[in-house]
Short mmCIF file of C-alpha atoms in Angstrom, two decimals:
data_model
loop_
_atom_site.label_atom_id
_atom_site.label_comp_id
_atom_site.label_asym_id
_atom_site.label_seq_id
_atom_site.Cartn_x
_atom_site.Cartn_y
_atom_site.Cartn_z
CA UNK A 1 0.31 0.28 0.10
CA UNK A 2 1.23 3.94 -0.82
CA UNK A 3 1.65 5.28 2.48
CA UNK A 4 1.26 9.23 2.19
CA UNK A 5 2.10 9.25 6.28
CA UNK A 6 4.03 6.54 8.63
CA UNK A 7 5.20 5.92 11.52
CA UNK A 8 7.36 3.24 13.33
CA UNK A 9 7.27 2.43 16.96
CA UNK A 10 6.62 6.54 17.46
CA UNK A 11 6.76 7.14 21.30
CA UNK A 12 7.10 10.53 22.60
CA UNK A 13 7.18 12.17 26.70
CA UNK A 14 7.41 15.37 27.84
CA UNK A 15 8.60 16.02 31.62
CA UNK A 16 6.79 18.89 33.48
CA UNK A 17 8.25 20.29 36.54
CA UNK A 18 6.29 19.41 39.80
CA UNK A 19 6.90 21.86 41.67
CA UNK A 20 8.37 22.71 44.89
CA UNK A 21 5.49 20.99 47.73
CA UNK A 22 4.98 18.52 45.10
CA UNK A 23 8.80 17.64 45.06
CA UNK A 24 8.25 17.54 48.65
CA UNK A 25 5.28 15.36 49.33
CA UNK A 26 7.05 12.64 47.89
CA UNK A 27 4.10 10.12 46.99
CA UNK A 28 3.63 8.64 43.44
CA UNK A 29 6.92 9.57 41.67
CA UNK A 30 9.43 10.14 45.26
CA UNK A 31 11.39 12.87 45.20
CA UNK A 32 12.00 13.40 41.45
CA UNK A 33 11.46 17.13 40.26
CA UNK A 34 9.66 16.21 37.20
CA UNK A 35 7.01 14.34 35.99
CA UNK A 36 6.73 11.84 33.08
CA UNK A 37 3.54 11.88 31.02
CA UNK A 38 3.73 9.40 27.44
CA UNK A 39 2.59 11.50 24.93
CA UNK A 40 2.41 8.30 23.01
CA UNK A 41 3.63 4.96 23.42
CA UNK A 42 4.89 3.00 19.95
CA UNK A 43 2.42 4.79 17.16
CA UNK A 44 2.38 2.78 14.22
CA UNK A 45 0.43 5.21 12.25
CA UNK A 46 -0.14 4.22 8.21
CA UNK A 47 -2.23 6.74 6.31
CA UNK A 48 -2.81 5.16 2.77
CA UNK A 49 -2.12 7.68 -0.15
CA UNK A 50 -5.87 9.41 -0.98
CA UNK A 51 -7.16 8.44 1.60
CA UNK A 52 -9.66 10.59 4.09
CA UNK A 53 -8.24 9.89 7.01
CA UNK A 54 -10.24 10.56 10.90
CA UNK A 55 -8.30 10.33 14.12
CA UNK A 56 -10.24 9.85 16.74
CA UNK A 57 -9.03 10.19 20.26
CA UNK A 58 -10.28 11.77 24.03
CA UNK A 59 -8.44 15.21 25.05
CA UNK A 60 -5.61 13.80 25.97
CA UNK A 61 -5.01 10.93 24.30
CA UNK A 62 -1.95 11.95 22.10
CA UNK A 63 -3.74 13.29 19.09
CA UNK A 64 -2.23 16.93 19.07
CA UNK A 65 1.47 15.29 19.26
CA UNK A 66 0.98 12.98 16.95
CA UNK A 67 0.15 15.84 14.36
CA UNK A 68 2.99 18.05 15.65
CA UNK A 69 5.57 15.29 15.17
CA UNK A 70 4.33 14.83 11.16
CA UNK A 71 4.72 18.51 10.91
CA UNK A 72 8.47 18.49 12.72
CA UNK A 73 7.34 21.02 15.31
CA UNK A 74 7.86 17.63 17.66
CA UNK A 75 10.65 15.37 17.65
CA UNK A 76 10.00 12.00 18.67
CA UNK A 77 12.00 9.94 21.77
CA UNK A 78 12.64 6.83 19.50
CA UNK A 79 10.89 5.72 16.35
CA UNK A 80 10.51 6.99 12.75
CA UNK A 81 8.55 9.20 10.83
CA UNK A 82 8.02 9.78 7.28
CA UNK A 83 5.82 12.45 5.65
CA UNK A 84 5.51 11.98 1.47
CA UNK A 85 8.60 10.04 2.49
CA UNK A 86 10.27 12.42 3.89
CA UNK A 87 11.69 12.80 7.20
CA UNK A 88 10.05 16.08 8.68
CA UNK A 89 13.13 16.93 10.91
CA UNK A 90 15.70 16.21 8.05
CA UNK A 91 13.84 17.62 5.61
CA UNK A 92 11.56 19.94 6.28
CA UNK A 93 11.63 22.21 3.72
CA UNK A 94 10.68 20.26 1.15
CA UNK A 95 8.05 18.49 3.18
CA UNK A 96 6.12 21.17 4.56
CA UNK A 97 6.10 22.73 1.25
CA UNK A 98 4.15 19.89 0.23
CA UNK A 99 1.53 19.76 3.36
CA UNK A 100 -0.78 21.94 4.34
CA UNK A 101 -1.63 22.60 8.33
CA UNK A 102 -4.80 23.59 9.86
CA UNK A 103 -4.60 23.76 13.84
CA UNK A 104 -7.23 24.82 16.14
CA UNK A 105 -7.03 28.59 17.40
CA UNK A 106 -3.74 29.36 14.76
CA UNK A 107 -1.66 32.27 15.38
CA UNK A 108 -1.85 34.53 12.56
CA UNK A 109 0.45 37.61 12.33
CA UNK A 110 -2.68 39.95 13.07
CA UNK A 111 -1.28 43.17 11.52
CA UNK A 112 -1.45 41.63 8.13
CA UNK A 113 -4.72 42.10 6.47
CA UNK A 114 -5.84 39.08 4.75
CA UNK A 115 -4.65 39.60 0.86
CA UNK A 116 -0.86 41.27 2.39
CA UNK A 117 -1.19 37.84 4.62
CA UNK A 118 -1.47 35.55 1.69
CA UNK A 119 1.51 37.20 -0.50
CA UNK A 120 3.43 36.91 2.80
CA UNK A 121 2.68 32.88 2.74
CA UNK A 122 2.94 32.39 -0.69
CA UNK A 123 6.26 33.42 -0.95
CA UNK A 124 7.40 30.03 0.54
CA UNK A 125 5.22 27.86 -1.37
CA UNK A 126 6.99 27.03 -5.22
CA UNK A 127 3.15 25.19 -6.05
CA UNK A 128 1.05 28.66 -4.95
CA UNK A 129 -1.60 29.08 -6.82
CA UNK A 130 -3.17 32.69 -7.09
CA UNK A 131 -6.27 31.74 -8.38
CA UNK A 132 -7.18 29.16 -6.51
CA UNK A 133 -6.64 31.45 -3.36
CA UNK A 134 -8.89 34.14 -5.17
CA UNK A 135 -11.44 30.99 -5.33
CA UNK A 136 -11.03 30.25 -1.86
CA UNK A 137 -11.33 33.31 -0.23
CA UNK A 138 -14.49 34.40 -2.78
CA UNK A 139 -16.01 31.29 -1.66
CA UNK A 140 -15.59 31.36 2.08
CA UNK A 141 -16.53 35.35 2.07
CA UNK A 142 -13.30 36.67 2.90
CA UNK A 143 -12.92 39.52 3.92
CA UNK A 144 -9.39 41.05 2.15
CA UNK A 145 -8.68 44.24 3.17
CA UNK A 146 -9.46 43.44 6.97
CA UNK A 147 -6.79 42.74 9.49
CA UNK A 148 -6.35 39.59 11.02
CA UNK A 149 -6.46 41.31 14.52
CA UNK A 150 -9.81 41.92 13.95
CA UNK A 151 -11.10 38.97 12.17
CA UNK A 152 -13.62 36.83 14.79
CA UNK A 153 -12.11 33.44 16.07
CA UNK A 154 -14.20 31.28 12.84
CA UNK A 155 -13.14 33.85 9.84
CA UNK A 156 -9.63 32.89 11.45
CA UNK A 157 -10.16 29.95 10.76
CA UNK A 158 -10.88 29.88 7.81
CA UNK A 159 -8.39 32.01 6.90
CA UNK A 160 -5.92 29.19 8.58
CA UNK A 161 -8.08 26.83 5.75
CA UNK A 162 -7.10 29.23 2.87
CA UNK A 163 -3.45 29.84 3.99
CA UNK A 164 -3.31 25.42 3.98
CA UNK A 165 -5.20 25.25 0.77
CA UNK A 166 -4.07 27.77 -1.78
CA UNK A 167 -0.68 25.30 -2.64
CA UNK A 168 -2.04 22.50 -3.68
CA UNK A 169 -1.21 20.70 -0.96
CA UNK A 170 -0.38 16.39 -1.19
CA UNK A 171 -1.26 16.12 2.30
CA UNK A 172 -3.50 18.30 4.40
CA UNK A 173 -3.30 18.34 8.01
CA UNK A 174 -6.14 19.04 10.23
CA UNK A 175 -6.18 19.08 14.04
CA UNK A 176 -9.08 20.46 15.44
CA UNK A 177 -9.52 23.13 12.92
CA UNK A 178 -13.51 23.08 13.16
CA UNK A 179 -13.57 23.06 16.81
CA UNK A 180 -15.78 26.18 17.97
CA UNK A 181 -17.33 27.16 14.66
CA UNK A 182 -21.02 27.43 13.62
CA UNK A 183 -22.36 25.01 10.95
CA UNK A 184 -22.47 26.73 8.14
CA UNK A 185 -18.68 27.08 8.45
CA UNK A 186 -18.59 23.46 9.63
CA UNK A 187 -19.88 22.76 6.46
CA UNK A 188 -17.33 24.94 4.05
CA UNK A 189 -14.83 22.53 5.32
CA UNK A 190 -16.06 19.48 4.72
CA UNK A 191 -16.40 20.34 1.17
CA UNK A 192 -13.59 21.51 0.83
CA UNK A 193 -12.42 18.23 2.09
CA UNK A 194 -15.23 16.24 -0.40
CA UNK A 195 -13.07 18.18 -3.01
CA UNK A 196 -9.84 17.65 -2.59
CA UNK A 197 -10.63 14.11 -1.59
CA UNK A 198 -11.55 13.77 -5.11
CA UNK A 199 -8.90 14.58 -6.53
CA UNK A 200 -6.61 11.61 -7.16
CA UNK A 201 -3.63 10.89 -4.71
CA UNK A 202 -4.69 14.01 -2.69
CA UNK A 203 -4.26 12.21 1.46
CA UNK A 204 -6.06 14.62 3.59
CA UNK A 205 -5.61 13.77 7.90
CA UNK A 206 -8.56 15.57 10.74
CA UNK A 207 -8.69 15.22 13.95
CA UNK A 208 -11.91 16.34 15.14
CA UNK A 209 -14.65 16.01 18.27
CA UNK A 210 -17.44 15.64 15.98
CA UNK A 211 -17.65 11.92 15.11
CA UNK A 212 -20.24 12.41 12.99
CA UNK A 213 -18.90 14.94 10.09
CA UNK A 214 -15.41 12.32 10.43
CA UNK A 215 -18.46 9.33 9.95
CA UNK A 216 -19.51 11.76 6.53
CA UNK A 217 -15.96 12.97 4.97
CA UNK A 218 -14.12 9.69 5.69
CA UNK A 219 -12.91 6.17 4.33
CA UNK A 220 -10.07 5.43 7.46
CA UNK A 221 -9.55 5.61 10.83
CA UNK A 222 -7.41 5.41 13.81
CA UNK A 223 -9.41 5.05 17.29
CA UNK A 224 -6.06 6.79 19.36
CA UNK A 225 -6.28 5.90 23.32
CA UNK A 226 -3.53 6.69 25.81
CA UNK A 227 -1.18 6.83 23.22
CA UNK A 228 -1.76 4.03 21.74
CA UNK A 229 -3.62 3.82 17.87
CA UNK A 230 -6.21 0.78 19.00
CA UNK A 231 -7.82 0.87 15.96
CA UNK A 232 -6.82 1.30 13.07
CA UNK A 233 -9.08 0.18 9.19
CA UNK A 234 -11.28 1.24 6.81
CA UNK A 235 -14.53 2.86 8.18
CA UNK A 236 -17.00 0.85 6.13
CA UNK A 237 -14.66 -2.64 7.71
CA UNK A 238 -14.74 -1.04 11.27
CA UNK A 239 -18.76 -0.61 10.76
CA UNK A 240 -18.77 -4.89 9.50
CA UNK A 241 -16.48 -5.25 11.75
CA UNK A 242 -18.10 -3.84 15.39
CA UNK A 243 -21.48 -4.64 16.29
CA UNK A 244 -23.68 -4.51 18.95
CA UNK A 245 -25.31 -7.97 19.91
CA UNK A 246 -28.81 -7.39 22.09
CA UNK A 247 -30.03 -10.55 23.65
CA UNK A 248 -32.97 -10.75 26.02
CA UNK A 249 -32.81 -13.98 28.60
CA UNK A 250 -35.81 -15.60 30.43
CA UNK A 251 -34.45 -15.35 33.95
CA UNK A 252 -30.65 -13.17 34.64
CA UNK A 253 -28.02 -13.83 31.42
CA UNK A 254 -25.10 -16.16 32.20
CA UNK A 255 -22.13 -14.73 33.82
CA UNK A 256 -19.71 -15.72 30.77
CA UNK A 257 -20.41 -16.29 27.34
CA UNK A 258 -17.71 -18.48 26.36
CA UNK A 259 -16.09 -18.24 23.54
CA UNK A 260 -17.29 -14.95 23.14
CA UNK A 261 -15.37 -13.42 25.13
CA UNK A 262 -12.43 -13.24 23.17
CA UNK A 263 -14.37 -10.76 20.59
CA UNK A 264 -15.49 -8.78 23.71
CA UNK A 265 -15.58 -4.85 23.54
CA UNK A 266 -17.33 -4.47 26.08
CA UNK A 267 -20.57 -5.77 27.65
CA UNK A 268 -23.76 -4.38 29.91
CA UNK A 269 -26.18 -6.48 31.85
CA UNK A 270 -29.66 -5.42 32.82
CA UNK A 271 -31.95 -7.67 34.11
CA UNK A 272 -32.83 -9.67 31.55
CA UNK A 273 -30.94 -8.45 28.79
CA UNK A 274 -27.83 -8.36 28.12
CA UNK A 275 -25.87 -6.38 25.06
CA UNK A 276 -22.42 -6.88 24.22
CA UNK A 277 -19.79 -5.14 21.41
CA UNK A 278 -18.16 -7.21 19.63
CA UNK A 279 -15.14 -7.18 17.06
CA UNK A 280 -14.47 -9.49 14.24
CA UNK A 281 -18.28 -9.68 13.87
CA UNK A 282 -19.68 -12.63 12.15
CA UNK A 283 -23.42 -13.54 11.85
CA UNK A 284 -23.10 -17.03 13.93
CA UNK A 285 -21.88 -15.35 17.00
CA UNK A 286 -25.93 -13.82 17.82
CA UNK A 287 -26.34 -17.86 17.21
CA UNK A 288 -24.31 -18.76 19.65
CA UNK A 289 -25.87 -15.92 22.53
CA UNK A 290 -28.50 -17.99 21.34
CA UNK A 291 -27.03 -20.77 22.82
CA UNK A 292 -26.30 -19.11 25.85
CA UNK A 293 -29.74 -19.32 26.50
CA UNK A 294 -31.24 -15.71 25.22
CA UNK A 295 -35.06 -16.10 24.44
CA UNK A 296 -34.02 -13.61 21.37
CA UNK A 297 -30.63 -11.80 20.03
CA UNK A 298 -29.92 -9.93 17.47
CA UNK A 299 -27.07 -7.72 16.05
CA UNK A 300 -26.68 -4.44 15.55
CA UNK A 301 -24.73 -1.70 13.74
CA UNK A 302 -22.97 0.84 15.29
CA UNK A 303 -22.69 4.51 14.83
CA UNK A 304 -18.69 5.14 14.84
CA UNK A 305 -19.56 7.89 17.70
CA UNK A 306 -20.66 4.05 19.56
CA UNK A 307 -18.19 2.06 17.91
CA UNK A 308 -15.49 5.16 19.44
CA UNK A 309 -17.42 5.39 22.83
CA UNK A 310 -16.98 1.41 23.19
CA UNK A 311 -13.36 1.25 22.82
CA UNK A 312 -12.10 4.76 24.60
CA UNK A 313 -14.91 5.32 27.11
CA UNK A 314 -14.69 4.07 31.27
CA UNK A 315 -15.52 0.92 31.74
CA UNK A 316 -18.97 0.90 34.47
CA UNK A 317 -19.56 -1.23 36.74
CA UNK A 318 -22.23 -3.58 35.39
CA UNK A 319 -20.23 -3.84 32.61
CA UNK A 320 -17.75 -6.33 33.58
CA UNK A 321 -19.19 -9.64 33.25
CA UNK A 322 -16.77 -11.69 35.06
CA UNK A 323 -13.36 -12.45 34.56
CA UNK A 324 -12.76 -13.80 31.38
CA UNK A 325 -14.79 -10.65 30.28
CA UNK A 326 -12.84 -7.79 32.16
CA UNK A 327 -9.69 -9.28 31.22
CA UNK A 328 -11.37 -8.96 27.27
CA UNK A 329 -11.98 -5.14 28.35
CA UNK A 330 -8.22 -4.47 29.96
CA UNK A 331 -6.71 -3.19 27.06
CA UNK A 332 -8.84 -0.42 25.86
CA UNK A 333 -9.72 0.50 29.63
CA UNK A 334 -6.95 -0.26 32.08
CA UNK B 1 -33.42 12.96 -6.30
CA UNK B 2 -33.76 12.93 -2.49
CA UNK B 3 -31.20 11.23 -0.68
CA UNK B 4 -30.17 11.77 2.65
CA UNK B 5 -27.89 10.81 4.99
CA UNK B 6 -28.36 10.20 8.50
CA UNK B 7 -24.10 9.37 10.71
CA UNK B 8 -25.54 8.62 13.28
CA UNK B 9 -27.41 5.41 11.43
CA UNK B 10 -25.29 2.90 12.58
CA UNK B 11 -25.92 1.71 8.75
CA UNK B 12 -22.60 2.06 6.89
CA UNK B 13 -23.82 5.36 4.80
CA UNK B 14 -22.83 3.30 1.49
CA UNK B 15 -25.69 1.32 2.49
CA UNK B 16 -28.14 3.89 3.55
CA UNK B 17 -27.47 5.55 -0.05
CA UNK B 18 -27.98 2.25 -1.53
CA UNK B 19 -31.17 1.57 -0.17
CA UNK B 20 -32.47 4.84 -0.81
CA UNK B 21 -31.96 4.38 -4.26
CA UNK B 22 -33.32 0.68 -4.31
CA UNK B 23 -36.80 2.48 -2.38
CA UNK B 24 -36.86 5.41 -5.52
CA UNK B 25 -36.43 2.88 -7.99
CA UNK B 26 -38.70 0.85 -6.51
CA UNK B 27 -41.26 3.55 -5.78
CA UNK B 28 -41.59 4.65 -9.04
CA UNK B 29 -39.65 8.03 -8.43
CA UNK B 30 -36.86 6.89 -10.83
CA UNK B 31 -37.47 4.89 -14.13
CA UNK B 32 -35.56 3.45 -15.70
CA UNK B 33 -32.95 5.41 -18.63
CA UNK B 34 -33.53 7.83 -15.29
CA UNK B 35 -29.75 9.71 -15.15
CA UNK B 36 -27.85 10.11 -11.28
CA UNK B 37 -25.85 12.45 -10.56
CA UNK B 38 -21.80 11.61 -10.77
CA UNK B 39 -20.75 10.13 -7.60
CA UNK B 40 -18.76 13.54 -6.82
CA UNK B 41 -22.12 15.35 -6.95
CA UNK B 42 -23.70 13.51 -4.86
CA UNK B 43 -20.65 12.82 -2.69
CA UNK B 44 -20.59 16.41 -2.87
CA UNK B 45 -24.17 17.67 -1.75
CA UNK B 46 -24.40 14.73 0.91
CA UNK B 47 -21.70 15.75 1.90
CA UNK B 48 -19.66 12.26 2.27
CA UNK B 49 -16.25 10.63 0.78
CA UNK B 50 -16.07 10.31 -3.24
CA UNK B 51 -15.44 6.67 -2.57
CA UNK B 52 -18.69 6.34 -0.11
CA UNK B 53 -20.35 7.29 -3.10
CA UNK B 54 -18.70 5.77 -6.38
CA UNK B 55 -18.95 2.08 -3.51
CA UNK B 56 -22.87 2.66 -3.20
CA UNK B 57 -23.26 3.23 -7.03
CA UNK B 58 -20.51 0.04 -7.91
CA UNK B 59 -22.66 -2.46 -5.11
CA UNK B 60 -26.19 -1.37 -6.93
CA UNK B 61 -24.37 -1.53 -10.65
CA UNK B 62 -23.95 -4.70 -9.52
CA UNK B 63 -26.69 -5.87 -8.15
CA UNK B 64 -28.26 -4.72 -11.68
CA UNK B 65 -30.32 -1.67 -10.05
CA UNK B 66 -28.05 0.79 -11.95
CA UNK B 67 -25.69 0.37 -15.45
CA UNK B 68 -23.27 2.57 -16.71
CA UNK B 69 -22.89 3.90 -19.89
CA UNK B 70 -19.37 5.36 -20.58
CA UNK B 71 -18.74 8.59 -20.93
CA UNK B 72 -22.67 9.66 -20.60
CA UNK B 73 -22.85 8.60 -16.95
CA UNK B 74 -25.32 6.51 -14.27
CA UNK B 75 -28.56 4.94 -15.37
CA UNK B 76 -31.23 3.46 -13.73
CA UNK B 77 -30.86 -0.43 -15.39
CA UNK B 78 -34.30 -1.74 -17.78
CA UNK B 79 -33.73 -4.92 -15.56
CA UNK B 80 -33.82 -2.57 -12.06
CA UNK B 81 -38.06 -3.14 -12.32
CA UNK B 82 -37.70 -6.26 -13.65
CA UNK B 83 -35.77 -8.09 -10.71
CA UNK B 84 -38.18 -5.28 -8.45
CA UNK B 85 -40.46 -7.97 -6.82
CA UNK B 86 -38.08 -10.09 -4.65
CA UNK B 87 -36.16 -6.44 -4.36
CA UNK B 88 -39.48 -4.85 -2.87
CA UNK B 89 -39.92 -7.66 -0.31
CA UNK B 90 -35.90 -7.29 0.47
CA UNK B 91 -36.71 -3.88 1.24
CA UNK B 92 -39.21 -4.79 3.69
CA UNK B 93 -37.17 -6.96 5.69
CA UNK B 94 -35.47 -4.65 8.29
CA UNK B 95 -38.90 -3.71 9.34
CA UNK B 96 -40.21 -7.62 9.01
CA UNK B 97 -37.25 -8.93 11.37
CA UNK B 98 -37.92 -6.28 13.71
CA UNK B 99 -41.98 -7.41 14.09
CA UNK B 100 -40.82 -10.71 14.02
CA UNK B 101 -38.36 -10.06 16.93
CA UNK B 102 -40.92 -8.72 19.17
CA UNK B 103 -43.92 -10.43 18.07
CA UNK B 104 -42.18 -13.50 19.92
CA UNK B 105 -41.40 -10.99 22.92
CA UNK B 106 -45.08 -10.75 22.95
CA UNK B 107 -45.90 -14.26 22.66
CA UNK B 108 -47.67 -14.09 19.51
CA UNK B 109 -48.12 -16.65 17.40
CA UNK B 110 -47.29 -16.37 13.45
CA UNK B 111 -51.24 -17.24 12.78
CA UNK B 112 -51.57 -13.86 15.36
CA UNK B 113 -49.34 -11.38 13.34
CA UNK B 114 -50.85 -12.63 9.89
CA UNK B 115 -54.58 -10.89 11.39
CA UNK B 116 -53.39 -8.18 12.50
CA UNK B 117 -50.97 -6.87 9.46
CA UNK B 118 -54.80 -8.06 7.65
CA UNK B 119 -56.17 -5.82 9.99
CA UNK B 120 -53.43 -2.69 9.82
CA UNK B 121 -54.13 -3.15 5.89
CA UNK B 122 -57.82 -2.47 6.38
CA UNK B 123 -57.47 0.24 9.21
CA UNK B 124 -54.60 1.99 7.60
CA UNK B 125 -55.43 1.73 3.43
CA UNK B 126 -59.30 2.11 3.65
CA UNK B 127 -59.89 -1.46 1.98
CA UNK B 128 -59.59 -5.60 1.87
CA UNK B 129 -56.05 -7.08 1.53
CA UNK B 130 -55.87 -8.89 -1.96
#
């Protein structure tokens, strides 16, 4: 597979000063002056060329760290990063000329007007297209003679999108760039993304908290949880693979679910009901649940949001179902 | 052509599109020979991935609902309506499955369900079931 982005076993740690009180108090970190945070723990990101790849993760899962590593804004502690075949630390310039990056709340020179900032940025990109820049400015209805400092948060985000797209990048990185934007602007972002993806070989990697948007426009999904990629596959495949089996029993549901335990993502019991979220779904699993004594059992497909929560949400007590199941959910919950 | 996509629905987006196009064909809103928007137009309109729109078309073509004519676009196939007797029955499958599951939970027999269907038919359509 031709990959636009590839990382191999990338780890990234941050150290933060614990403060004098923290050090004197000791505790878990003893008398160490710095506390370590593992942001990425063996990340193997593989983004196929031509895909729209949605990177999902809860707050603090490592999404922004990952994107910053790809942009060469951070250096990995260990592992390799390759973006369009370049090492972001060594071949920074040719890589950045082919990549567009939109960050959340991106800083821009506030004393420039919209038009001046475009002219300034254009000098860095040999492929900058004035015609495309103007079309984007018109389409998003940006005021060319206004200074950046005068613009609202949403308008600044639109400006960042123009600056990321005007050089017709091979790869677009969008990190939470639609958070806090109104529905109309978000729609414009999505439209631009769909348009970009139809051009052969253009790749987009987006992270967003608005999972519905990702479900629409993405064809690949990666779920980042505590610095690790716990899911990485085509969206359709993921949706076929992760389903929920809903079963009703005459009495209390069984404690153990037999062979199914190995496929369990999480489970939930109510009085006479058993909800099993499984991965690697096969039709005969419903039959297996019936054999456990269920009076009725059916498989229900889940939305990406439900799948995301199943993998990364906290496990409630009632969702623990015997030791075998606890083991199966261990990995995603710890 | 009115198609809506709901990401909250668990069903994959390409299946949602396939089902709705089939529905339009079966209900007569689309006739054989009608031209469909190109996959990219559909993707832009619905704000979905191009590959998803293309996948829905490819699958529908494989099932004989649509046909692609080189250079001129995608059309509703002539065979689409002929195969539609089966297709019509299959469109109801999800609702029927639900009905069967719930009827079983409520302890109804198949005869009782049939009676109920006939009864609703009279109530909703105002005529005797054929």
